[in-house]
mmCIF file with all atom_site columns, C-alpha atoms in Angstrom:
data_model
loop_
_atom_site.group_PDB
_atom_site.id
_atom_site.type_symbol
_atom_site.label_atom_id
_atom_site.label_alt_id
_atom_site.label_comp_id
_atom_site.label_asym_id
_atom_site.label_entity_id
_atom_site.label_seq_id
_atom_site.pdbx_PDB_ins_code
_atom_site.Cartn_x
_atom_site.Cartn_y
_atom_site.Cartn_z
_atom_site.occupancy
_atom_site.B_iso_or_equiv
_atom_site.pdbx_formal_charge
_atom_site.auth_seq_id
_atom_site.auth_comp_id
_atom_site.auth_asym_id
_atom_site.auth_atom_id
_atom_site.pdbx_PDB_model_num
ATOM 1   C CA . MET A 1 1   ? 55.209 -63.499 -115.745 1.00 34.00 ? 1   MET A CA 1
ATOM 2   C CA . MET A 1 2   ? 56.584 -65.376 -118.775 1.00 36.00 ? 2   MET A CA 1
ATOM 3   C CA . PHE A 1 3   ? 54.803 -66.768 -121.803 1.00 35.00 ? 3   PHE A CA 1
ATOM 4   C CA . LEU A 1 4   ? 55.887 -69.661 -123.960 1.00 37.00 ? 4   LEU A CA 1
ATOM 5   C CA . VAL A 1 5   ? 56.196 -68.657 -127.557 1.00 40.00 ? 5   VAL A CA 1
ATOM 6   C CA . GLY A 1 6   ? 55.309 -71.072 -130.374 1.00 38.00 ? 6   GLY A CA 1
ATOM 7   C CA . THR A 1 7   ? 57.693 -72.743 -132.809 1.00 34.00 ? 7   THR A CA 1
ATOM 8   C CA . SER A 1 8   ? 57.175 -70.422 -135.774 1.00 36.00 ? 8   SER A CA 1
ATOM 9   C CA . ALA A 1 9   ? 55.120 -67.481 -136.847 1.00 36.00 ? 9   ALA A CA 1
ATOM 10  C CA . LEU A 1 10  ? 54.224 -65.754 -140.061 1.00 30.00 ? 10  LEU A CA 1
ATOM 11  C CA . ALA A 1 11  ? 54.016 -61.981 -139.883 1.00 32.00 ? 11  ALA A CA 1
ATOM 12  C CA . THR A 1 12  ? 50.657 -60.654 -141.021 1.00 28.00 ? 12  THR A CA 1
ATOM 13  C CA . GLU A 1 13  ? 48.924 -57.305 -141.305 1.00 30.00 ? 13  GLU A CA 1
ATOM 14  C CA . GLY A 1 14  ? 48.759 -55.479 -137.996 1.00 32.00 ? 14  GLY A CA 1
ATOM 15  C CA . THR A 1 15  ? 52.046 -56.838 -136.625 1.00 34.00 ? 15  THR A CA 1
ATOM 16  C CA . SER A 1 16  ? 54.974 -54.780 -135.387 1.00 36.00 ? 16  SER A CA 1
ATOM 17  C CA . ASP A 1 17  ? 56.269 -52.171 -137.829 1.00 34.00 ? 17  ASP A CA 1
ATOM 18  C CA . THR A 1 18  ? 59.725 -53.712 -137.531 1.00 35.00 ? 18  THR A CA 1
ATOM 19  C CA . MET A 1 19  ? 58.647 -57.141 -138.779 1.00 35.00 ? 19  MET A CA 1
ATOM 20  C CA . LYS A 1 20  ? 58.061 -57.364 -142.494 1.00 37.00 ? 20  LYS A CA 1
ATOM 21  C CA . VAL A 1 21  ? 54.642 -58.628 -143.537 1.00 34.00 ? 21  VAL A CA 1
ATOM 22  C CA . GLY A 1 22  ? 54.838 -62.163 -144.895 1.00 35.00 ? 22  GLY A CA 1
ATOM 23  C CA . THR A 1 23  ? 58.281 -62.968 -143.490 1.00 39.00 ? 23  THR A CA 1
ATOM 24  C CA . GLU A 1 24  ? 58.625 -66.089 -141.428 1.00 47.00 ? 24  GLU A CA 1
ATOM 25  C CA . MET A 1 25  ? 60.437 -65.693 -138.125 1.00 49.00 ? 25  MET A CA 1
ATOM 26  C CA . PRO A 1 26  ? 61.347 -68.601 -135.877 1.00 51.00 ? 26  PRO A CA 1
ATOM 27  C CA . MET A 1 27  ? 59.491 -68.095 -132.618 1.00 60.00 ? 27  MET A CA 1
ATOM 28  C CA . MET A 1 28  ? 60.705 -70.041 -129.630 1.00 84.00 ? 28  MET A CA 1
ATOM 29  C CA . GLY A 1 29  ? 61.722 -69.497 -126.045 1.00 93.00 ? 29  GLY A CA 1
ATOM 30  C CA . LYS A 1 30  ? 60.016 -67.528 -123.297 1.00 94.00 ? 30  LYS A CA 1
ATOM 31  C CA . MET A 1 31  ? 58.659 -64.010 -123.730 1.00 95.00 ? 31  MET A CA 1
ATOM 32  C CA . THR A 1 32  ? 59.685 -61.817 -120.798 1.00 95.00 ? 32  THR A CA 1
ATOM 33  C CA . GLU A 1 33  ? 57.777 -58.923 -119.287 1.00 95.00 ? 33  GLU A CA 1
ATOM 34  C CA . ALA A 1 34  ? 60.488 -56.627 -120.671 1.00 96.00 ? 34  ALA A CA 1
ATOM 35  C CA . GLY A 1 35  ? 59.524 -57.676 -124.198 1.00 96.00 ? 35  GLY A CA 1
ATOM 36  C CA . TYR A 1 36  ? 62.491 -59.800 -125.279 1.00 97.00 ? 36  TYR A CA 1
ATOM 37  C CA . ILE A 1 37  ? 62.515 -63.582 -125.703 1.00 97.00 ? 37  ILE A CA 1
ATOM 38  C CA . ASP A 1 38  ? 64.796 -65.776 -123.590 1.00 97.00 ? 38  ASP A CA 1
ATOM 39  C CA . LEU A 1 39  ? 66.310 -68.685 -125.524 1.00 97.00 ? 39  LEU A CA 1
ATOM 40  C CA . THR A 1 40  ? 68.197 -71.754 -124.367 1.00 97.00 ? 40  THR A CA 1
ATOM 41  C CA . PRO A 1 41  ? 71.532 -72.341 -126.093 1.00 98.00 ? 41  PRO A CA 1
ATOM 42  C CA . GLU A 1 42  ? 69.849 -75.011 -128.246 1.00 97.00 ? 42  GLU A CA 1
ATOM 43  C CA . GLU A 1 43  ? 67.093 -72.595 -129.300 1.00 97.00 ? 43  GLU A CA 1
ATOM 44  C CA . ALA A 1 44  ? 69.677 -69.867 -129.962 1.00 97.00 ? 44  ALA A CA 1
ATOM 45  C CA . LYS A 1 45  ? 71.678 -72.219 -132.188 1.00 97.00 ? 45  LYS A CA 1
ATOM 46  C CA . MET A 1 46  ? 68.517 -73.120 -134.132 1.00 97.00 ? 46  MET A CA 1
ATOM 47  C CA . LEU A 1 47  ? 67.693 -69.406 -134.490 1.00 97.00 ? 47  LEU A CA 1
ATOM 48  C CA . ILE A 1 48  ? 71.206 -68.605 -135.729 1.00 97.00 ? 48  ILE A CA 1
ATOM 49  C CA . ASP A 1 49  ? 71.106 -71.480 -138.220 1.00 96.00 ? 49  ASP A CA 1
ATOM 50  C CA . SER A 1 50  ? 67.651 -70.564 -139.547 1.00 96.00 ? 50  SER A CA 1
ATOM 51  C CA . THR A 1 51  ? 67.789 -66.748 -139.577 1.00 96.00 ? 51  THR A CA 1
ATOM 52  C CA . PRO A 1 52  ? 70.422 -65.399 -141.979 1.00 95.00 ? 52  PRO A CA 1
ATOM 53  C CA . ASP A 1 53  ? 69.735 -61.730 -141.148 1.00 97.00 ? 53  ASP A CA 1
ATOM 54  C CA . LEU A 1 54  ? 69.997 -62.252 -137.371 1.00 98.00 ? 54  LEU A CA 1
ATOM 55  C CA . VAL A 1 55  ? 72.312 -59.743 -135.683 1.00 98.00 ? 55  VAL A CA 1
ATOM 56  C CA . ILE A 1 56  ? 74.194 -61.250 -132.725 1.00 98.00 ? 56  ILE A CA 1
ATOM 57  C CA . VAL A 1 57  ? 75.324 -58.711 -130.135 1.00 98.00 ? 57  VAL A CA 1
ATOM 58  C CA . ASP A 1 58  ? 77.841 -59.438 -127.381 1.00 98.00 ? 58  ASP A CA 1
ATOM 59  C CA . VAL A 1 59  ? 77.346 -56.742 -124.733 1.00 98.00 ? 59  VAL A CA 1
ATOM 60  C CA . SER A 1 60  ? 80.343 -57.830 -122.626 1.00 96.00 ? 60  SER A CA 1
ATOM 61  C CA . PRO A 1 61  ? 83.845 -56.402 -122.204 1.00 96.00 ? 61  PRO A CA 1
ATOM 62  C CA . LYS A 1 62  ? 85.252 -59.930 -122.833 1.00 94.00 ? 62  LYS A CA 1
ATOM 63  C CA . TYR A 1 63  ? 84.620 -60.142 -126.598 1.00 95.00 ? 63  TYR A CA 1
ATOM 64  C CA . ALA A 1 64  ? 88.320 -60.663 -127.435 1.00 94.00 ? 64  ALA A CA 1
ATOM 65  C CA . GLU A 1 65  ? 88.454 -63.731 -125.161 1.00 93.00 ? 65  GLU A CA 1
ATOM 66  C CA . GLY A 1 66  ? 85.862 -65.497 -127.314 1.00 95.00 ? 66  GLY A CA 1
ATOM 67  C CA . HIS A 1 67  ? 82.354 -64.886 -128.606 1.00 96.00 ? 67  HIS A CA 1
ATOM 68  C CA . LEU A 1 68  ? 79.594 -66.414 -130.706 1.00 97.00 ? 68  LEU A CA 1
ATOM 69  C CA . PRO A 1 69  ? 80.663 -66.584 -134.357 1.00 96.00 ? 69  PRO A CA 1
ATOM 70  C CA . GLY A 1 70  ? 79.437 -63.524 -136.247 1.00 95.00 ? 70  GLY A CA 1
ATOM 71  C CA . ALA A 1 71  ? 78.778 -61.498 -133.096 1.00 96.00 ? 71  ALA A CA 1
ATOM 72  C CA . LEU A 1 72  ? 79.292 -57.763 -132.945 1.00 96.00 ? 72  LEU A CA 1
ATOM 73  C CA . ASN A 1 73  ? 80.549 -56.188 -129.717 1.00 96.00 ? 73  ASN A CA 1
ATOM 74  C CA . TYR A 1 74  ? 78.772 -53.242 -128.156 1.00 97.00 ? 74  TYR A CA 1
ATOM 75  C CA . TYR A 1 75  ? 79.647 -53.255 -124.463 1.00 97.00 ? 75  TYR A CA 1
ATOM 76  C CA . VAL A 1 76  ? 76.650 -52.169 -122.433 1.00 97.00 ? 76  VAL A CA 1
ATOM 77  C CA . GLY A 1 77  ? 78.754 -50.997 -119.467 1.00 96.00 ? 77  GLY A CA 1
ATOM 78  C CA . ASP A 1 78  ? 80.668 -48.258 -121.267 1.00 97.00 ? 78  ASP A CA 1
ATOM 79  C CA . GLY A 1 79  ? 77.833 -46.832 -123.363 1.00 97.00 ? 79  GLY A CA 1
ATOM 80  C CA . SER A 1 80  ? 78.912 -48.510 -126.627 1.00 97.00 ? 80  SER A CA 1
ATOM 81  C CA . LEU A 1 81  ? 75.516 -50.147 -127.058 1.00 98.00 ? 81  LEU A CA 1
ATOM 82  C CA . ASP A 1 82  ? 73.705 -46.847 -126.449 1.00 98.00 ? 82  ASP A CA 1
ATOM 83  C CA . ALA A 1 83  ? 75.929 -45.174 -129.050 1.00 98.00 ? 83  ALA A CA 1
ATOM 84  C CA . ALA A 1 84  ? 75.353 -47.986 -131.584 1.00 98.00 ? 84  ALA A CA 1
ATOM 85  C CA . ILE A 1 85  ? 71.563 -48.214 -131.258 1.00 98.00 ? 85  ILE A CA 1
ATOM 86  C CA . PRO A 1 86  ? 70.771 -45.308 -133.625 1.00 98.00 ? 86  PRO A CA 1
ATOM 87  C CA . MET A 1 87  ? 72.940 -46.929 -136.305 1.00 97.00 ? 87  MET A CA 1
ATOM 88  C CA . LEU A 1 88  ? 71.521 -50.474 -135.993 1.00 98.00 ? 88  LEU A CA 1
ATOM 89  C CA . ASP A 1 89  ? 69.013 -51.828 -138.515 1.00 97.00 ? 89  ASP A CA 1
ATOM 90  C CA . MET A 1 90  ? 65.636 -51.991 -136.775 1.00 96.00 ? 90  MET A CA 1
ATOM 91  C CA . SER A 1 91  ? 64.235 -54.316 -139.440 1.00 97.00 ? 91  SER A CA 1
ATOM 92  C CA . LYS A 1 92  ? 66.475 -57.193 -138.325 1.00 98.00 ? 92  LYS A CA 1
ATOM 93  C CA . PRO A 1 93  ? 66.071 -59.618 -135.429 1.00 98.00 ? 93  PRO A CA 1
ATOM 94  C CA . TYR A 1 94  ? 68.666 -59.399 -132.621 1.00 98.00 ? 94  TYR A CA 1
ATOM 95  C CA . LEU A 1 95  ? 70.199 -61.976 -130.258 1.00 98.00 ? 95  LEU A CA 1
ATOM 96  C CA . VAL A 1 96  ? 71.885 -60.450 -127.208 1.00 98.00 ? 96  VAL A CA 1
ATOM 97  C CA . TYR A 1 97  ? 74.217 -62.185 -124.772 1.00 98.00 ? 97  TYR A CA 1
ATOM 98  C CA . CYS A 1 98  ? 76.990 -61.454 -122.308 1.00 96.00 ? 98  CYS A CA 1
ATOM 99  C CA . HIS A 1 99  ? 78.929 -63.284 -119.606 1.00 92.00 ? 99  HIS A CA 1
ATOM 100 C CA . VAL A 1 100 ? 76.486 -62.254 -116.862 1.00 92.00 ? 100 VAL A CA 1
ATOM 101 C CA . ASP A 1 101 ? 72.706 -61.977 -116.737 1.00 92.00 ? 101 ASP A CA 1
ATOM 102 C CA . SER A 1 102 ? 72.561 -58.364 -115.586 1.00 94.00 ? 102 SER A CA 1
ATOM 103 C CA . ALA A 1 103 ? 74.367 -57.050 -118.665 1.00 96.00 ? 103 ALA A CA 1
ATOM 104 C CA . SER A 1 104 ? 72.524 -59.215 -121.200 1.00 97.00 ? 104 SER A CA 1
ATOM 105 C CA . ILE A 1 105 ? 69.182 -58.314 -119.622 1.00 97.00 ? 105 ILE A CA 1
ATOM 106 C CA . ALA A 1 106 ? 70.135 -54.624 -119.734 1.00 97.00 ? 106 ALA A CA 1
ATOM 107 C CA . GLY A 1 107 ? 71.263 -54.908 -123.368 1.00 98.00 ? 107 GLY A CA 1
ATOM 108 C CA . ALA A 1 108 ? 68.143 -56.768 -124.521 1.00 98.00 ? 108 ALA A CA 1
ATOM 109 C CA . THR A 1 109 ? 65.916 -54.338 -122.629 1.00 98.00 ? 109 THR A CA 1
ATOM 110 C CA . LYS A 1 110 ? 67.645 -51.318 -124.220 1.00 98.00 ? 110 LYS A CA 1
ATOM 111 C CA . LEU A 1 111 ? 66.988 -52.723 -127.699 1.00 98.00 ? 111 LEU A CA 1
ATOM 112 C CA . VAL A 1 112 ? 63.320 -53.421 -126.907 1.00 98.00 ? 112 VAL A CA 1
ATOM 113 C CA . GLU A 1 113 ? 62.868 -49.944 -125.414 1.00 98.00 ? 113 GLU A CA 1
ATOM 114 C CA . ALA A 1 114 ? 64.414 -48.449 -128.574 1.00 98.00 ? 114 ALA A CA 1
ATOM 115 C CA . GLY A 1 115 ? 61.757 -50.211 -130.664 1.00 98.00 ? 115 GLY A CA 1
ATOM 116 C CA . PHE A 1 116 ? 63.646 -53.265 -131.936 1.00 98.00 ? 116 PHE A CA 1
ATOM 117 C CA . SER A 1 117 ? 61.629 -56.450 -132.448 1.00 96.00 ? 117 SER A CA 1
ATOM 118 C CA . PRO A 1 118 ? 62.134 -59.312 -132.156 1.00 97.00 ? 118 PRO A CA 1
ATOM 119 C CA . VAL A 1 119 ? 64.916 -59.266 -129.573 1.00 98.00 ? 119 VAL A CA 1
ATOM 120 C CA . TYR A 1 120 ? 66.202 -62.548 -128.154 1.00 98.00 ? 120 TYR A CA 1
ATOM 121 C CA . ARG A 1 121 ? 68.514 -63.121 -125.169 1.00 98.00 ? 121 ARG A CA 1
ATOM 122 C CA . LEU A 1 122 ? 70.701 -66.166 -124.644 1.00 98.00 ? 122 LEU A CA 1
ATOM 123 C CA . GLU A 1 123 ? 69.801 -67.753 -121.299 1.00 96.00 ? 123 GLU A CA 1
ATOM 124 C CA . GLY A 1 124 ? 72.910 -68.765 -119.399 1.00 95.00 ? 124 GLY A CA 1
ATOM 125 C CA . ASN A 1 125 ? 74.883 -66.426 -121.623 1.00 95.00 ? 125 ASN A CA 1
ATOM 126 C CA . PHE A 1 126 ? 78.281 -67.254 -123.112 1.00 97.00 ? 126 PHE A CA 1
ATOM 127 C CA . SER A 1 127 ? 79.133 -69.971 -120.589 1.00 96.00 ? 127 SER A CA 1
ATOM 128 C CA . ALA A 1 128 ? 75.950 -71.914 -121.428 1.00 97.00 ? 128 ALA A CA 1
ATOM 129 C CA . TRP A 1 129 ? 76.814 -71.656 -125.138 1.00 97.00 ? 129 TRP A CA 1
ATOM 130 C CA . VAL A 1 130 ? 80.309 -73.056 -124.490 1.00 97.00 ? 130 VAL A CA 1
ATOM 131 C CA . GLU A 1 131 ? 78.991 -75.793 -122.166 1.00 97.00 ? 131 GLU A CA 1
ATOM 132 C CA . ALA A 1 132 ? 76.574 -76.869 -124.919 1.00 97.00 ? 132 ALA A CA 1
ATOM 133 C CA . GLY A 1 133 ? 79.592 -77.441 -127.184 1.00 97.00 ? 133 GLY A CA 1
ATOM 134 C CA . TYR A 1 134 ? 78.745 -74.794 -129.760 1.00 97.00 ? 134 TYR A CA 1
ATOM 135 C CA . PRO A 1 135 ? 81.452 -72.965 -131.738 1.00 96.00 ? 135 PRO A CA 1
ATOM 136 C CA . VAL A 1 136 ? 83.319 -69.946 -130.414 1.00 96.00 ? 136 VAL A CA 1
ATOM 137 C CA . SER A 1 137 ? 85.192 -67.295 -132.390 1.00 95.00 ? 137 SER A CA 1
ATOM 138 C CA . VAL A 1 138 ? 88.156 -65.138 -131.435 1.00 93.00 ? 138 VAL A CA 1
ATOM 139 C CA . LEU A 1 139 ? 88.080 -62.958 -134.563 1.00 91.00 ? 139 LEU A CA 1
ATOM 140 C CA . THR A 1 140 ? 88.038 -59.201 -134.103 1.00 92.00 ? 140 THR A CA 1
ATOM 141 C CA . MET A 1 141 ? 84.777 -57.341 -134.726 1.00 87.00 ? 141 MET A CA 1
ATOM 142 C CA . GLU A 1 142 ? 86.232 -55.975 -137.974 1.00 91.00 ? 142 GLU A CA 1
ATOM 143 C CA . GLU A 1 143 ? 87.011 -59.536 -139.123 1.00 91.00 ? 143 GLU A CA 1
ATOM 144 C CA . GLU A 1 144 ? 83.501 -60.695 -138.141 1.00 89.00 ? 144 GLU A CA 1
ATOM 145 C CA . ILE A 1 145 ? 81.928 -57.838 -140.151 1.00 88.00 ? 145 ILE A CA 1
ATOM 146 C CA . ALA A 1 146 ? 84.094 -58.664 -143.174 1.00 87.00 ? 146 ALA A CA 1
ATOM 147 C CA . MET A 1 147 ? 82.884 -62.283 -143.252 1.00 79.00 ? 147 MET A CA 1
#
């Protein structure tokens, strides 16, 4: 079962501990049963452009071949994401993607299960982003962090 999520929301009293009261978060996409929100490439681009503290996480082993600008790389298949989770800032929103659905679903689910909110996942993953004509980076993770 999936639910459509509105176009914006204002956090109020009684919301998730990880969302600051009074902060506006773009809300779009489809809420999944696992608790993350699936976004089209267009919605993901809007989220990136409107959410300066968004953390973009590439959970693939193909980061060096190209990734979303600003993305960090924590490969889900080798345990890198699991190792990084305790060090990630739970107060920030996260966008997860990969090159295949199974890995991005696993990565987004791990973040939700660890208590992160909101967590978004790029539908169609990296290939959908490229097909939509959006920018791609080949910087190293260290270079991305330094920017």
